[in-house]
mmCIF file with all atom_site columns, N, CA and C in Angstrom:
data_model
loop_
_atom_site.group_PDB
_atom_site.id
_atom_site.type_symbol
_atom_site.label_atom_id
_atom_site.label_alt_id
_atom_site.label_comp_id
_atom_site.label_asym_id
_atom_site.label_entity_id
_atom_site.label_seq_id
_atom_site.pdbx_PDB_ins_code
_atom_site.Cartn_x
_atom_site.Cartn_y
_atom_site.Cartn_z
_atom_site.occupancy
_atom_site.B_iso_or_equiv
_atom_site.pdbx_formal_charge
_atom_site.auth_seq_id
_atom_site.auth_comp_id
_atom_site.auth_asym_id
_atom_site.auth_atom_id
_atom_site.pdbx_PDB_model_num
ATOM 1   N N  . MET V 1 1  ? -10.973 -4.064 4.882   1.00 82.00 ? 28 MET V N  1
ATOM 2   C CA . MET V 1 1  ? -9.543  -3.906 4.726   1.00 82.00 ? 28 MET V CA 1
ATOM 3   C C  . MET V 1 1  ? -8.894  -4.329 6.043   1.00 82.00 ? 28 MET V C  1
ATOM 4   N N  . THR V 1 2  ? -7.887  -5.173 5.937   1.00 90.00 ? 29 THR V N  1
ATOM 5   C CA . THR V 1 2  ? -7.182  -5.610 7.137   1.00 90.00 ? 29 THR V CA 1
ATOM 6   C C  . THR V 1 2  ? -6.330  -4.470 7.681   1.00 90.00 ? 29 THR V C  1
ATOM 7   N N  . GLU V 1 3  ? -5.833  -4.663 8.879   1.00 94.00 ? 30 GLU V N  1
ATOM 8   C CA . GLU V 1 3  ? -4.993  -3.638 9.498   1.00 94.00 ? 30 GLU V CA 1
ATOM 9   C C  . GLU V 1 3  ? -3.720  -3.419 8.679   1.00 94.00 ? 30 GLU V C  1
ATOM 10  N N  . LEU V 1 4  ? -3.140  -4.499 8.166   1.00 91.00 ? 31 LEU V N  1
ATOM 11  C CA . LEU V 1 4  ? -1.937  -4.380 7.348   1.00 91.00 ? 31 LEU V CA 1
ATOM 12  C C  . LEU V 1 4  ? -2.228  -3.646 6.037   1.00 91.00 ? 31 LEU V C  1
ATOM 13  N N  . GLN V 1 5  ? -3.350  -3.984 5.397   1.00 91.00 ? 32 GLN V N  1
ATOM 14  C CA . GLN V 1 5  ? -3.735  -3.307 4.154   1.00 91.00 ? 32 GLN V CA 1
ATOM 15  C C  . GLN V 1 5  ? -3.958  -1.819 4.412   1.00 91.00 ? 32 GLN V C  1
ATOM 16  N N  . GLN V 1 6  ? -4.576  -1.496 5.549   1.00 94.00 ? 33 GLN V N  1
ATOM 17  C CA . GLN V 1 6  ? -4.816  -0.091 5.903   1.00 94.00 ? 33 GLN V CA 1
ATOM 18  C C  . GLN V 1 6  ? -3.498  0.642  6.098   1.00 94.00 ? 33 GLN V C  1
ATOM 19  N N  . CYS V 1 7  ? -2.541  -0.028 6.702   1.00 94.00 ? 34 CYS V N  1
ATOM 20  C CA . CYS V 1 7  ? -1.226  0.571  6.925   1.00 94.00 ? 34 CYS V CA 1
ATOM 21  C C  . CYS V 1 7  ? -0.557  0.900  5.592   1.00 94.00 ? 34 CYS V C  1
ATOM 22  N N  . PHE V 1 8  ? -0.560  -0.061 4.662   1.00 94.00 ? 35 PHE V N  1
ATOM 23  C CA . PHE V 1 8  ? 0.045   0.184  3.351   1.00 94.00 ? 35 PHE V CA 1
ATOM 24  C C  . PHE V 1 8  ? -0.724  1.250  2.572   1.00 94.00 ? 35 PHE V C  1
ATOM 25  N N  . PHE V 1 9  ? -2.057  1.247  2.690   1.00 96.00 ? 36 PHE V N  1
ATOM 26  C CA . PHE V 1 9  ? -2.858  2.288  2.041   1.00 96.00 ? 36 PHE V CA 1
ATOM 27  C C  . PHE V 1 9  ? -2.411  3.661  2.528   1.00 96.00 ? 36 PHE V C  1
ATOM 28  N N  . ASN V 1 10 ? -2.253  3.805  3.833   1.00 96.00 ? 37 ASN V N  1
ATOM 29  C CA . ASN V 1 10 ? -1.835  5.085  4.413   1.00 96.00 ? 37 ASN V CA 1
ATOM 30  C C  . ASN V 1 10 ? -0.457  5.496  3.907   1.00 96.00 ? 37 ASN V C  1
ATOM 31  N N  . ILE V 1 11 ? 0.449   4.522  3.815   1.00 96.00 ? 38 ILE V N  1
ATOM 32  C CA . ILE V 1 11 ? 1.798   4.809  3.324   1.00 96.00 ? 38 ILE V CA 1
ATOM 33  C C  . ILE V 1 11 ? 1.751   5.270  1.876   1.00 96.00 ? 38 ILE V C  1
ATOM 34  N N  . TYR V 1 12 ? 1.031   4.533  1.025   1.00 97.00 ? 39 TYR V N  1
ATOM 35  C CA . TYR V 1 12 ? 0.941   4.910  -0.391  1.00 97.00 ? 39 TYR V CA 1
ATOM 36  C C  . TYR V 1 12 ? 0.256   6.264  -0.557  1.00 97.00 ? 39 TYR V C  1
ATOM 37  N N  . GLN V 1 13 ? -0.741  6.531  0.264   1.00 97.00 ? 40 GLN V N  1
ATOM 38  C CA . GLN V 1 13 ? -1.445  7.809  0.194   1.00 97.00 ? 40 GLN V CA 1
ATOM 39  C C  . GLN V 1 13 ? -0.492  8.962  0.525   1.00 97.00 ? 40 GLN V C  1
ATOM 40  N N  . MET V 1 14 ? 0.296   8.804  1.575   1.00 97.00 ? 41 MET V N  1
ATOM 41  C CA . MET V 1 14 ? 1.258   9.849  1.940   1.00 97.00 ? 41 MET V CA 1
ATOM 42  C C  . MET V 1 14 ? 2.329   10.000 0.866   1.00 97.00 ? 41 MET V C  1
ATOM 43  N N  . ASP V 1 15 ? 2.808   8.880  0.338   1.00 97.00 ? 42 ASP V N  1
ATOM 44  C CA . ASP V 1 15 ? 3.816   8.944  -0.724  1.00 97.00 ? 42 ASP V CA 1
ATOM 45  C C  . ASP V 1 15 ? 3.301   9.738  -1.918  1.00 97.00 ? 42 ASP V C  1
ATOM 46  N N  . TYR V 1 16 ? 2.053   9.512  -2.295  1.00 98.00 ? 43 TYR V N  1
ATOM 47  C CA . TYR V 1 16 ? 1.465   10.230 -3.429  1.00 98.00 ? 43 TYR V CA 1
ATOM 48  C C  . TYR V 1 16 ? 1.284   11.717 -3.094  1.00 98.00 ? 43 TYR V C  1
ATOM 49  N N  . GLN V 1 17 ? 0.784   11.987 -1.895  1.00 97.00 ? 44 GLN V N  1
ATOM 50  C CA . GLN V 1 17 ? 0.555   13.382 -1.501  1.00 97.00 ? 44 GLN V CA 1
ATOM 51  C C  . GLN V 1 17 ? 1.854   14.175 -1.423  1.00 97.00 ? 44 GLN V C  1
ATOM 52  N N  . PHE V 1 18 ? 2.932   13.528 -1.009  1.00 97.00 ? 45 PHE V N  1
ATOM 53  C CA . PHE V 1 18 ? 4.229   14.204 -0.913  1.00 97.00 ? 45 PHE V CA 1
ATOM 54  C C  . PHE V 1 18 ? 4.923   14.303 -2.260  1.00 97.00 ? 45 PHE V C  1
ATOM 55  N N  . GLY V 1 19 ? 4.354   13.678 -3.292  1.00 97.00 ? 46 GLY V N  1
ATOM 56  C CA . GLY V 1 19 ? 4.949   13.741 -4.616  1.00 97.00 ? 46 GLY V CA 1
ATOM 57  C C  . GLY V 1 19 ? 6.045   12.718 -4.848  1.00 97.00 ? 46 GLY V C  1
ATOM 58  N N  . TRP V 1 20 ? 6.145   11.743 -3.948  1.00 97.00 ? 47 TRP V N  1
ATOM 59  C CA . TRP V 1 20 ? 7.167   10.707 -4.095  1.00 97.00 ? 47 TRP V CA 1
ATOM 60  C C  . TRP V 1 20 ? 6.741   9.642  -5.088  1.00 97.00 ? 47 TRP V C  1
ATOM 61  N N  . TYR V 1 21 ? 5.446   9.533  -5.338  1.00 96.00 ? 48 TYR V N  1
ATOM 62  C CA . TYR V 1 21 ? 4.902   8.594  -6.323  1.00 96.00 ? 48 TYR V CA 1
ATOM 63  C C  . TYR V 1 21 ? 4.088   9.387  -7.336  1.00 96.00 ? 48 TYR V C  1
ATOM 64  N N  . THR V 1 22 ? 4.212   9.037  -8.600  1.00 96.00 ? 49 THR V N  1
ATOM 65  C CA . THR V 1 22 ? 3.397   9.638  -9.657  1.00 96.00 ? 49 THR V CA 1
ATOM 66  C C  . THR V 1 22 ? 2.169   8.753  -9.890  1.00 96.00 ? 49 THR V C  1
ATOM 67  N N  . LYS V 1 23 ? 1.246   9.234  -10.720 1.00 95.00 ? 50 LYS V N  1
ATOM 68  C CA . LYS V 1 23 ? 0.079   8.417  -11.072 1.00 95.00 ? 50 LYS V CA 1
ATOM 69  C C  . LYS V 1 23 ? 0.507   7.118  -11.744 1.00 95.00 ? 50 LYS V C  1
ATOM 70  N N  . ASP V 1 24 ? 1.512   7.199  -12.618 1.00 94.00 ? 51 ASP V N  1
ATOM 71  C CA . ASP V 1 24 ? 1.985   5.990  -13.295 1.00 94.00 ? 51 ASP V CA 1
ATOM 72  C C  . ASP V 1 24 ? 2.572   4.993  -12.301 1.00 94.00 ? 51 ASP V C  1
ATOM 73  N N  . GLN V 1 25 ? 3.290   5.489  -11.318 1.00 96.00 ? 52 GLN V N  1
ATOM 74  C CA . GLN V 1 25 ? 3.843   4.595  -10.304 1.00 96.00 ? 52 GLN V CA 1
ATOM 75  C C  . GLN V 1 25 ? 2.725   3.973  -9.462  1.00 96.00 ? 52 GLN V C  1
ATOM 76  N N  . MET V 1 26 ? 1.690   4.749  -9.191  1.00 96.00 ? 53 MET V N  1
ATOM 77  C CA . MET V 1 26 ? 0.551   4.219  -8.437  1.00 96.00 ? 53 MET V CA 1
ATOM 78  C C  . MET V 1 26 ? -0.162  3.137  -9.259  1.00 96.00 ? 53 MET V C  1
ATOM 79  N N  . LYS V 1 27 ? -0.299  3.384  -10.576 1.00 95.00 ? 54 LYS V N  1
ATOM 80  C CA . LYS V 1 27 ? -0.905  2.374  -11.453 1.00 95.00 ? 54 LYS V CA 1
ATOM 81  C C  . LYS V 1 27 ? -0.084  1.091  -11.435 1.00 95.00 ? 54 LYS V C  1
ATOM 82  N N  . ASN V 1 28 ? 1.225   1.245  -11.400 1.00 95.00 ? 55 ASN V N  1
ATOM 83  C CA . ASN V 1 28 ? 2.100   0.081  -11.363 1.00 95.00 ? 55 ASN V CA 1
ATOM 84  C C  . ASN V 1 28 ? 1.884   -0.727 -10.078 1.00 95.00 ? 55 ASN V C  1
ATOM 85  N N  . LEU V 1 29 ? 1.586   -0.054 -8.980  1.00 95.00 ? 56 LEU V N  1
ATOM 86  C CA . LEU V 1 29 ? 1.281   -0.767 -7.740  1.00 95.00 ? 56 LEU V CA 1
ATOM 87  C C  . LEU V 1 29 ? 0.018   -1.607 -7.898  1.00 95.00 ? 56 LEU V C  1
ATOM 88  N N  . VAL V 1 30 ? -0.956  -1.099 -8.651  1.00 96.00 ? 57 VAL V N  1
ATOM 89  C CA . VAL V 1 30 ? -2.180  -1.861 -8.909  1.00 96.00 ? 57 VAL V CA 1
ATOM 90  C C  . VAL V 1 30 ? -1.856  -3.075 -9.770  1.00 96.00 ? 57 VAL V C  1
ATOM 91  N N  . VAL V 1 31 ? -1.071  -2.870 -10.828 1.00 95.00 ? 58 VAL V N  1
ATOM 92  C CA . VAL V 1 31 ? -0.689  -3.959 -11.728 1.00 95.00 ? 58 VAL V CA 1
ATOM 93  C C  . VAL V 1 31 ? 0.032   -5.061 -10.948 1.00 95.00 ? 58 VAL V C  1
ATOM 94  N N  . GLN V 1 32 ? 0.890   -4.672 -10.025 1.00 95.00 ? 59 GLN V N  1
ATOM 95  C CA . GLN V 1 32 ? 1.673   -5.632 -9.248  1.00 95.00 ? 59 GLN V CA 1
ATOM 96  C C  . GLN V 1 32 ? 0.863   -6.279 -8.125  1.00 95.00 ? 59 GLN V C  1
ATOM 97  N N  . GLY V 1 33 ? -0.345  -5.754 -7.857  1.00 94.00 ? 60 GLY V N  1
ATOM 98  C CA . GLY V 1 33 ? -1.198  -6.331 -6.826  1.00 94.00 ? 60 GLY V CA 1
ATOM 99  C C  . GLY V 1 33 ? -0.971  -5.770 -5.430  1.00 94.00 ? 60 GLY V C  1
ATOM 100 N N  . PHE V 1 34 ? -0.198  -4.695 -5.310  1.00 94.00 ? 61 PHE V N  1
ATOM 101 C CA . PHE V 1 34 ? 0.052   -4.089 -4.010  1.00 94.00 ? 61 PHE V CA 1
ATOM 102 C C  . PHE V 1 34 ? -1.044  -3.107 -3.595  1.00 94.00 ? 61 PHE V C  1
ATOM 103 N N  . LEU V 1 35 ? -1.831  -2.643 -4.557  1.00 94.00 ? 62 LEU V N  1
ATOM 104 C CA . LEU V 1 35 ? -2.870  -1.655 -4.318  1.00 94.00 ? 62 LEU V CA 1
ATOM 105 C C  . LEU V 1 35 ? -4.083  -2.025 -5.158  1.00 94.00 ? 62 LEU V C  1
ATOM 106 N N  . SER V 1 36 ? -5.264  -1.920 -4.577  1.00 95.00 ? 63 SER V N  1
ATOM 107 C CA . SER V 1 36 ? -6.478  -2.231 -5.340  1.00 95.00 ? 63 SER V CA 1
ATOM 108 C C  . SER V 1 36 ? -6.870  -1.039 -6.204  1.00 95.00 ? 63 SER V C  1
ATOM 109 N N  . ALA V 1 37 ? -7.634  -1.327 -7.247  1.00 96.00 ? 64 ALA V N  1
ATOM 110 C CA . ALA V 1 37 ? -8.125  -0.257 -8.121  1.00 96.00 ? 64 ALA V CA 1
ATOM 111 C C  . ALA V 1 37 ? -9.001  0.713  -7.328  1.00 96.00 ? 64 ALA V C  1
ATOM 112 N N  . GLU V 1 38 ? -9.751  0.189  -6.384  1.00 96.00 ? 65 GLU V N  1
ATOM 113 C CA . GLU V 1 38 ? -10.612 1.033  -5.541  1.00 96.00 ? 65 GLU V CA 1
ATOM 114 C C  . GLU V 1 38 ? -9.765  1.989  -4.695  1.00 96.00 ? 65 GLU V C  1
ATOM 115 N N  . ASN V 1 39 ? -8.686  1.486  -4.105  1.00 97.00 ? 66 ASN V N  1
ATOM 116 C CA . ASN V 1 39 ? -7.823  2.342  -3.293  1.00 97.00 ? 66 ASN V CA 1
ATOM 117 C C  . ASN V 1 39 ? -7.026  3.311  -4.152  1.00 97.00 ? 66 ASN V C  1
ATOM 118 N N  . TYR V 1 40 ? -6.680  2.908  -5.382  1.00 97.00 ? 67 TYR V N  1
ATOM 119 C CA . TYR V 1 40 ? -6.044  3.833  -6.321  1.00 97.00 ? 67 TYR V CA 1
ATOM 120 C C  . TYR V 1 40 ? -6.939  5.047  -6.507  1.00 97.00 ? 67 TYR V C  1
ATOM 121 N N  . GLN V 1 41 ? -8.231  4.797  -6.733  1.00 97.00 ? 68 GLN V N  1
ATOM 122 C CA . GLN V 1 41 ? -9.173  5.894  -6.952  1.00 97.00 ? 68 GLN V CA 1
ATOM 123 C C  . GLN V 1 41 ? -9.273  6.776  -5.708  1.00 97.00 ? 68 GLN V C  1
ATOM 124 N N  . LYS V 1 42 ? -9.271  6.180  -4.531  1.00 97.00 ? 69 LYS V N  1
ATOM 125 C CA . LYS V 1 42 ? -9.345  6.965  -3.298  1.00 97.00 ? 69 LYS V CA 1
ATOM 126 C C  . LYS V 1 42 ? -8.122  7.872  -3.144  1.00 97.00 ? 69 LYS V C  1
ATOM 127 N N  . ILE V 1 43 ? -6.959  7.378  -3.538  1.00 97.00 ? 70 ILE V N  1
ATOM 128 C CA . ILE V 1 43 ? -5.718  8.134  -3.363  1.00 97.00 ? 70 ILE V CA 1
ATOM 129 C C  . ILE V 1 43 ? -5.545  9.192  -4.452  1.00 97.00 ? 70 ILE V C  1
ATOM 130 N N  . VAL V 1 44 ? -5.715  8.780  -5.706  1.00 97.00 ? 71 VAL V N  1
ATOM 131 C CA . VAL V 1 44 ? -5.421  9.660  -6.843  1.00 97.00 ? 71 VAL V CA 1
ATOM 132 C C  . VAL V 1 44 ? -6.594  10.573 -7.181  1.00 97.00 ? 71 VAL V C  1
ATOM 133 N N  . GLY V 1 45 ? -7.808  10.116 -6.909  1.00 97.00 ? 72 GLY V N  1
ATOM 134 C CA . GLY V 1 45 ? -8.979  10.940 -7.190  1.00 97.00 ? 72 GLY V CA 1
ATOM 135 C C  . GLY V 1 45 ? -9.575  10.707 -8.561  1.00 97.00 ? 72 GLY V C  1
ATOM 136 N N  . GLU V 1 46 ? -9.127  9.666  -9.238  1.00 96.00 ? 73 GLU V N  1
ATOM 137 C CA . GLU V 1 46 ? -9.713  9.311  -10.531 1.00 96.00 ? 73 GLU V CA 1
ATOM 138 C C  . GLU V 1 46 ? -9.718  7.796  -10.658 1.00 96.00 ? 73 GLU V C  1
ATOM 139 N N  . ALA V 1 47 ? -10.615 7.295  -11.477 1.00 96.00 ? 74 ALA V N  1
ATOM 140 C CA . ALA V 1 47 ? -10.756 5.852  -11.645 1.00 96.00 ? 74 ALA V CA 1
ATOM 141 C C  . ALA V 1 47 ? -9.500  5.249  -12.264 1.00 96.00 ? 74 ALA V C  1
ATOM 142 N N  . TYR V 1 48 ? -9.165  4.050  -11.820 1.00 95.00 ? 75 TYR V N  1
ATOM 143 C CA . TYR V 1 48 ? -8.028  3.319  -12.382 1.00 95.00 ? 75 TYR V CA 1
ATOM 144 C C  . TYR V 1 48 ? -8.416  2.769  -13.742 1.00 95.00 ? 75 TYR V C  1
ATOM 145 N N  . VAL V 1 49 ? -7.578  3.004  -14.729 1.00 91.00 ? 76 VAL V N  1
ATOM 146 C CA . VAL V 1 49 ? -7.765  2.452  -16.064 1.00 91.00 ? 76 VAL V CA 1
ATOM 147 C C  . VAL V 1 49 ? -6.534  1.607  -16.359 1.00 91.00 ? 76 VAL V C  1
ATOM 148 N N  . ALA V 1 50 ? -6.756  0.330  -16.632 1.00 86.00 ? 77 ALA V N  1
ATOM 149 C CA . ALA V 1 50 ? -5.636  -0.574 -16.890 1.00 86.00 ? 77 ALA V CA 1
ATOM 150 C C  . ALA V 1 50 ? -4.868  -0.127 -18.117 1.00 86.00 ? 77 ALA V C  1
ATOM 151 N N  . PRO V 1 51 ? -3.539  -0.205 -18.050 1.00 76.00 ? 78 PRO V N  1
ATOM 152 C CA . PRO V 1 51 ? -2.741  0.164  -19.228 1.00 76.00 ? 78 PRO V CA 1
ATOM 153 C C  . PRO V 1 51 ? -3.046  -0.763 -20.394 1.00 76.00 ? 78 PRO V C  1
ATOM 154 N N  . GLN V 1 52 ? -3.046  -0.204 -21.581 1.00 79.00 ? 79 GLN V N  1
ATOM 155 C CA . GLN V 1 52 ? -3.308  -0.993 -22.779 1.00 79.00 ? 79 GLN V CA 1
ATOM 156 C C  . GLN V 1 52 ? -2.036  -1.706 -23.215 1.00 79.00 ? 79 GLN V C  1
ATOM 157 N N  . ALA V 1 53 ? -2.187  -2.963 -23.599 1.00 73.00 ? 80 ALA V N  1
ATOM 158 C CA . ALA V 1 53 ? -1.044  -3.718 -24.104 1.00 73.00 ? 80 ALA V CA 1
ATOM 159 C C  . ALA V 1 53 ? -0.615  -3.129 -25.439 1.00 73.00 ? 80 ALA V C  1
ATOM 160 N N  . GLN V 1 54 ? 0.665   -2.972 -25.617 1.00 73.00 ? 81 GLN V N  1
ATOM 161 C CA . GLN V 1 54 ? 1.198   -2.427 -26.857 1.00 73.00 ? 81 GLN V CA 1
ATOM 162 C C  . GLN V 1 54 ? 1.433   -3.566 -27.847 1.00 73.00 ? 81 GLN V C  1
ATOM 163 N N  . PRO V 1 55 ? 1.008   -3.409 -29.092 1.00 75.00 ? 82 PRO V N  1
ATOM 164 C CA . PRO V 1 55 ? 1.249   -4.465 -30.085 1.00 75.00 ? 82 PRO V CA 1
ATOM 165 C C  . PRO V 1 55 ? 2.744   -4.627 -30.339 1.00 75.00 ? 82 PRO V C  1
ATOM 166 N N  . ALA V 1 56 ? 3.140   -5.830 -30.632 1.00 73.00 ? 83 ALA V N  1
ATOM 167 C CA . ALA V 1 56 ? 4.548   -6.101 -30.913 1.00 73.00 ? 83 ALA V CA 1
ATOM 168 C C  . ALA V 1 56 ? 4.971   -5.346 -32.163 1.00 73.00 ? 83 ALA V C  1
ATOM 169 N N  . GLN V 1 57 ? 6.143   -4.775 -32.124 1.00 74.00 ? 84 GLN V N  1
ATOM 170 C CA . GLN V 1 57 ? 6.675   -4.032 -33.258 1.00 74.00 ? 84 GLN V CA 1
ATOM 171 C C  . GLN V 1 57 ? 7.440   -5.005 -34.153 1.00 74.00 ? 84 GLN V C  1
ATOM 172 N N  . PRO V 1 58 ? 7.191   -4.976 -35.448 1.00 73.00 ? 85 PRO V N  1
ATOM 173 C CA . PRO V 1 58 ? 7.950   -5.860 -36.346 1.00 73.00 ? 85 PRO V CA 1
ATOM 174 C C  . PRO V 1 58 ? 9.418   -5.446 -36.373 1.00 73.00 ? 85 PRO V C  1
ATOM 175 N N  . ASN V 1 59 ? 10.271  -6.422 -36.561 1.00 74.00 ? 86 ASN V N  1
ATOM 176 C CA . ASN V 1 59 ? 11.713  -6.134 -36.661 1.00 74.00 ? 86 ASN V CA 1
ATOM 177 C C  . ASN V 1 59 ? 11.985  -5.395 -37.961 1.00 74.00 ? 86 ASN V C  1
ATOM 178 N N  . ALA V 1 60 ? 12.830  -4.383 -37.858 1.00 66.00 ? 87 ALA V N  1
ATOM 179 C CA . ALA V 1 60 ? 13.178  -3.612 -39.067 1.00 66.00 ? 87 ALA V CA 1
ATOM 180 C C  . ALA V 1 60 ? 14.130  -4.439 -39.913 1.00 66.00 ? 87 ALA V C  1
ATOM 181 N N  . GLN V 1 61 ? 13.891  -4.452 -41.182 1.00 67.00 ? 88 GLN V N  1
ATOM 182 C CA . GLN V 1 61 ? 14.766  -5.166 -42.110 1.00 67.00 ? 88 GLN V CA 1
ATOM 183 C C  . GLN V 1 61 ? 15.834  -4.216 -42.637 1.00 67.00 ? 88 GLN V C  1
ATOM 184 N N  . ALA V 1 62 ? 17.083  -4.624 -42.568 1.00 58.00 ? 89 ALA V N  1
ATOM 185 C CA . ALA V 1 62 ? 18.168  -3.756 -43.047 1.00 58.00 ? 89 ALA V CA 1
ATOM 186 C C  . ALA V 1 62 ? 18.516  -4.069 -44.476 1.00 58.00 ? 89 ALA V C  1
#
């Protein structure tokens, strides 16, 4: 981990510990590429599971 990555890891870890980020928000950081799945697990304490894609809903006919 680079020094910059370590800095952001520390920031995200504190944000989560202080309750400023939820698990869903932390997952979103992984999706966006700001946090690795491995670091998610280190911070949250559980393995990262990618969100499941939701099937498209058919348009309701009136």
